[in-house]
């Protein structure tokens, strides 16, 4: 078989010592259609959360909503029993950076900011997205962090408006925007390939140097999901969390995150779930 233009570009960068995708990270048409369908359902799950989330609701009620909607529509919530995770989604409130565990005890109050992170398996394919929700009105400084995190995601997306960019090109752009706004970027957690499994190669770091990290070529599916802190980027575990999942900011300041699943195409990224 003749090498395609894509094969040639991959070989070109590989010869220059760059990290390039292996064949399995480039999805077939059939896989893309499957991941696309999982993405549509996952977006609908988050739309349902958006419709119902309100002051006075516990994060466990959000979890039930996610479980019911997902399973009623033929999907499986990927977090449930994933490496021992006990629930169907992650609910990360205020100073929780990620992997917050839904609980009856966490009741939403006016001014809270919360990330709800949902991943759906449909016919064996995965899509992963999260959104921030502000309960009522929050203080301007908190709202600003929520907005900066959204802007960081969109700036990362913009850096991927054509194929054959590097993960580090995107991460660099994201970190610059966060820092210009007095925020920091979490370093201990990153985005990831997604689609055939929950977490695949490549790591999508939201900071770093241009030209580093993996080359992104058409057919790859991955998340961008910057975790943006108001204070320092250091994180720690929650001592009261016996499961060991919950990640907090070390300094107790707030953190915000948005996540989409993307497909890289010949014309840049297409959103598969938001
Ligand atoms: N959805 C998270 C991500 O964006 C991963 C959560 S793992 C879980 O990668 F087990 F906590 F659900
Ligand atoms: Co993810
Ligand atoms: Co996620």
XYZ file of C-alpha atoms and ligand atoms in Angstrom:
288
model
C 0.000 0.000 0.000
C 1.203 3.517 -0.828
C 2.064 5.579 2.242
C -0.564 8.278 2.754
C 0.180 11.936 3.317
C -0.521 11.283 6.997
C 1.983 8.387 7.143
C 4.610 10.637 5.606
C 3.985 13.427 8.082
C 4.137 11.007 11.004
C 7.439 9.569 9.742
C 8.825 13.062 9.180
C 8.223 14.039 12.829
C 9.269 10.649 14.164
C 12.634 11.072 12.400
C 12.996 14.394 14.194
C 12.627 12.576 17.530
C 9.055 13.662 18.252
C 6.442 11.542 20.005
C 3.989 10.290 17.364
C 0.787 8.241 17.661
C 0.787 4.493 17.171
C -1.704 3.070 14.666
C -4.261 2.078 17.326
C -4.691 5.707 18.401
C -5.962 6.629 14.935
C -9.622 5.624 14.886
C -11.358 3.764 12.082
C -14.517 5.251 10.570
C -16.556 2.686 12.520
C -14.890 3.654 15.802
C -15.438 7.347 15.098
C -19.158 6.753 14.555
C -19.358 4.788 17.819
C -17.508 7.437 19.825
C -19.668 10.117 18.214
C -22.840 8.326 19.407
C -21.412 7.919 22.911
C -20.599 11.638 22.807
C -24.158 12.619 21.924
C -25.536 10.607 24.845
C -22.887 11.958 27.219
C -23.790 15.548 26.230
C -27.461 14.743 26.860
C -26.556 13.438 30.331
C -24.879 16.764 31.141
C -27.848 18.653 29.677
C -30.077 16.746 32.099
C -27.809 17.719 34.994
C -27.950 21.347 33.810
C -31.741 21.216 33.756
C -32.111 19.890 37.293
C -29.173 21.196 39.320
C -30.259 23.685 41.975
C -29.640 25.010 45.481
C -30.637 22.493 48.170
C -29.867 19.456 46.021
C -27.276 16.951 47.241
C -24.493 15.783 44.968
C -25.832 12.230 45.454
C -29.074 13.358 43.772
C -26.993 14.512 40.781
C -25.366 11.085 40.739
C -28.773 9.329 40.667
C -29.908 11.554 37.821
C -26.796 10.637 35.833
C -27.242 6.920 36.516
C -30.956 6.913 35.621
C -30.651 8.980 32.440
C -27.602 7.092 31.169
C -28.974 3.601 31.736
C -32.475 4.490 30.482
C -30.835 5.470 27.195
C -28.806 2.293 26.813
C -25.521 3.601 28.200
C -23.293 2.725 31.140
C -21.767 5.411 33.394
C -18.042 4.704 32.993
C -16.969 5.936 36.465
C -19.159 3.369 38.286
C -16.776 0.719 39.692
C -13.921 2.106 37.576
C -10.819 1.206 39.593
C -13.085 1.134 42.633
C -14.790 4.498 42.065
C -18.139 4.189 43.901
C -20.455 6.402 41.792
C -21.686 7.294 38.292
C -20.089 10.740 37.988
C -17.613 13.011 39.740
C -18.957 16.051 41.598
C -16.154 18.442 42.534
C -17.257 21.301 44.765
C -15.335 24.573 45.369
C -11.810 23.547 46.519
C -12.194 20.009 45.099
C -10.024 19.864 41.984
C -11.407 16.618 40.531
C -12.750 13.124 41.353
C -15.187 14.425 43.976
C -17.481 11.674 45.240
C -21.232 12.348 45.252
C -22.625 12.373 48.787
C -25.886 12.917 50.599
C -23.951 15.205 52.940
C -22.893 17.655 50.211
C -25.903 19.895 49.714
C -25.536 22.695 47.162
C -25.662 26.225 48.541
C -25.965 29.653 46.952
C -22.533 30.727 45.711
C -21.085 27.216 45.343
C -19.222 26.312 42.179
C -19.283 22.681 41.141
C -17.841 20.579 38.340
C -19.930 17.613 37.217
C -17.838 15.175 35.164
C -19.650 12.473 33.185
C -18.286 9.681 31.030
C -20.642 7.433 29.074
C -20.037 4.016 27.556
C -22.339 3.237 24.626
C -21.904 0.022 22.628
C -18.369 -0.218 24.019
C -17.328 3.332 23.058
C -16.460 6.123 25.519
C -17.003 9.893 25.665
C -15.983 12.146 28.553
C -17.017 15.745 29.353
C -17.549 18.019 32.319
C -19.102 21.381 33.030
C -19.029 23.944 35.817
C -22.273 25.004 37.439
C -22.612 28.104 39.585
C -25.363 27.821 42.196
C -27.271 31.078 42.106
C -24.777 33.910 42.143
C -21.203 33.562 43.379
C -18.636 36.202 44.236
C -16.967 37.871 41.234
C -13.521 36.408 42.004
C -14.954 32.853 41.960
C -16.971 33.515 38.807
C -13.754 34.781 37.200
C -11.968 31.456 37.854
C -14.911 29.564 36.333
C -14.704 31.842 33.270
C -10.897 31.610 32.978
C -11.158 27.794 33.034
C -13.693 27.968 30.172
C -11.483 30.386 28.233
C -8.506 28.037 28.773
C -10.467 25.146 27.235
C -11.451 27.270 24.234
C -7.866 28.522 23.807
C -6.656 24.910 23.869
C -9.259 24.100 21.245
C -8.125 27.036 19.101
C -4.519 25.763 19.245
C -5.891 22.573 17.648
C -7.666 24.294 14.753
C -5.487 22.321 12.362
C -3.908 18.846 12.570
C -0.197 18.043 13.106
C 0.109 20.262 16.169
C 1.748 19.018 19.346
C 0.069 18.567 22.716
C 2.616 21.037 24.117
C 1.486 23.764 21.685
C -1.963 23.556 23.235
C -0.746 23.221 26.814
C 1.510 26.224 26.386
C -1.369 28.400 25.161
C -3.618 27.268 28.025
C -1.040 27.953 30.743
C -0.224 31.393 29.323
C -3.868 32.408 29.550
C -4.266 31.032 33.071
C -1.142 32.825 34.300
C -2.080 36.101 32.582
C -5.254 35.974 34.697
C -3.524 35.253 37.996
C -4.483 31.578 38.006
C -2.425 28.361 37.961
C -2.736 25.089 36.047
C -2.894 21.758 37.895
C 0.080 19.607 36.903
C -0.728 16.273 38.532
C -3.758 15.482 36.339
C -4.192 15.825 32.603
C -6.447 15.139 29.629
C -6.141 11.868 27.752
C -6.964 9.830 24.712
C -10.482 8.444 25.020
C -12.898 6.416 22.900
C -12.026 2.741 22.903
C -11.110 2.881 26.588
C -11.674 5.456 29.365
C -8.075 6.635 29.581
C -5.689 6.075 26.690
C -2.586 7.647 25.237
C -1.663 10.417 24.771
C -1.418 12.408 27.996
C -2.843 15.855 27.321
C -0.954 18.174 29.659
C -2.401 21.659 30.047
C 0.995 23.341 30.389
C 4.438 22.859 28.894
C 6.616 23.737 25.965
C 5.565 24.129 22.354
C 6.654 21.219 20.181
C 6.655 18.732 23.075
C 4.186 15.938 23.747
C 2.486 13.840 21.092
C 1.733 14.906 17.534
C -2.055 15.146 17.028
C -3.183 13.709 13.702
C -6.594 13.248 12.037
C -8.567 10.372 13.543
C -7.310 10.786 17.113
C -9.907 11.237 19.868
C -8.961 12.848 23.169
C -10.059 15.208 25.923
C -8.896 18.667 26.854
C -9.804 19.338 30.491
C -7.738 22.048 32.179
C -8.021 22.258 35.980
C -7.479 25.909 36.858
C -6.724 27.002 40.427
C -7.248 30.406 42.005
C -4.169 29.864 44.191
C -1.230 27.501 43.872
C -1.282 24.516 41.499
C -0.437 21.986 44.226
C -3.073 19.409 45.079
C -3.522 16.923 47.909
C -5.804 14.103 48.987
C -8.783 14.616 51.279
C -7.991 13.090 54.692
C -11.659 12.376 55.359
C -12.042 10.450 52.109
C -11.485 6.744 52.838
C -11.658 5.894 49.109
C -8.578 7.954 48.309
C -10.188 9.455 45.189
C -10.970 13.057 46.132
C -8.363 15.641 45.024
C -8.277 19.052 46.763
C -6.230 22.208 46.305
C -3.494 22.174 48.921
C -4.042 25.835 49.860
C -7.840 25.520 50.111
C -8.477 27.984 47.271
C -11.055 27.139 44.616
C -10.517 25.203 41.399
C -12.532 25.076 38.166
C -12.541 22.745 35.163
C -14.355 22.186 31.872
C -13.838 19.160 29.656
C -14.789 18.216 26.090
C -14.092 15.109 24.030
C -12.639 15.969 20.612
C -11.934 14.312 17.279
C -8.950 15.673 15.353
C -9.881 16.064 11.668
C -8.135 17.461 8.560
C -9.636 20.830 9.568
C -8.832 20.819 13.282
C -10.805 19.501 16.228
C -14.497 18.697 16.208
C -16.328 18.532 19.554
C -17.781 15.057 20.196
C -19.051 15.719 23.717
C -19.461 18.859 25.801
N -13.830 11.729 34.069
C -12.531 11.867 34.659
C -11.637 12.347 33.554
O -11.939 13.362 32.999
C -12.023 10.600 35.237
C -12.784 10.170 36.403
S -12.220 8.650 36.926
C -13.403 8.261 38.058
O -10.685 11.752 33.145
F -13.225 7.032 38.345
F -13.267 9.075 39.074
F -14.572 8.457 37.505
Co -11.254 13.053 31.041
Co -14.024 13.567 32.697
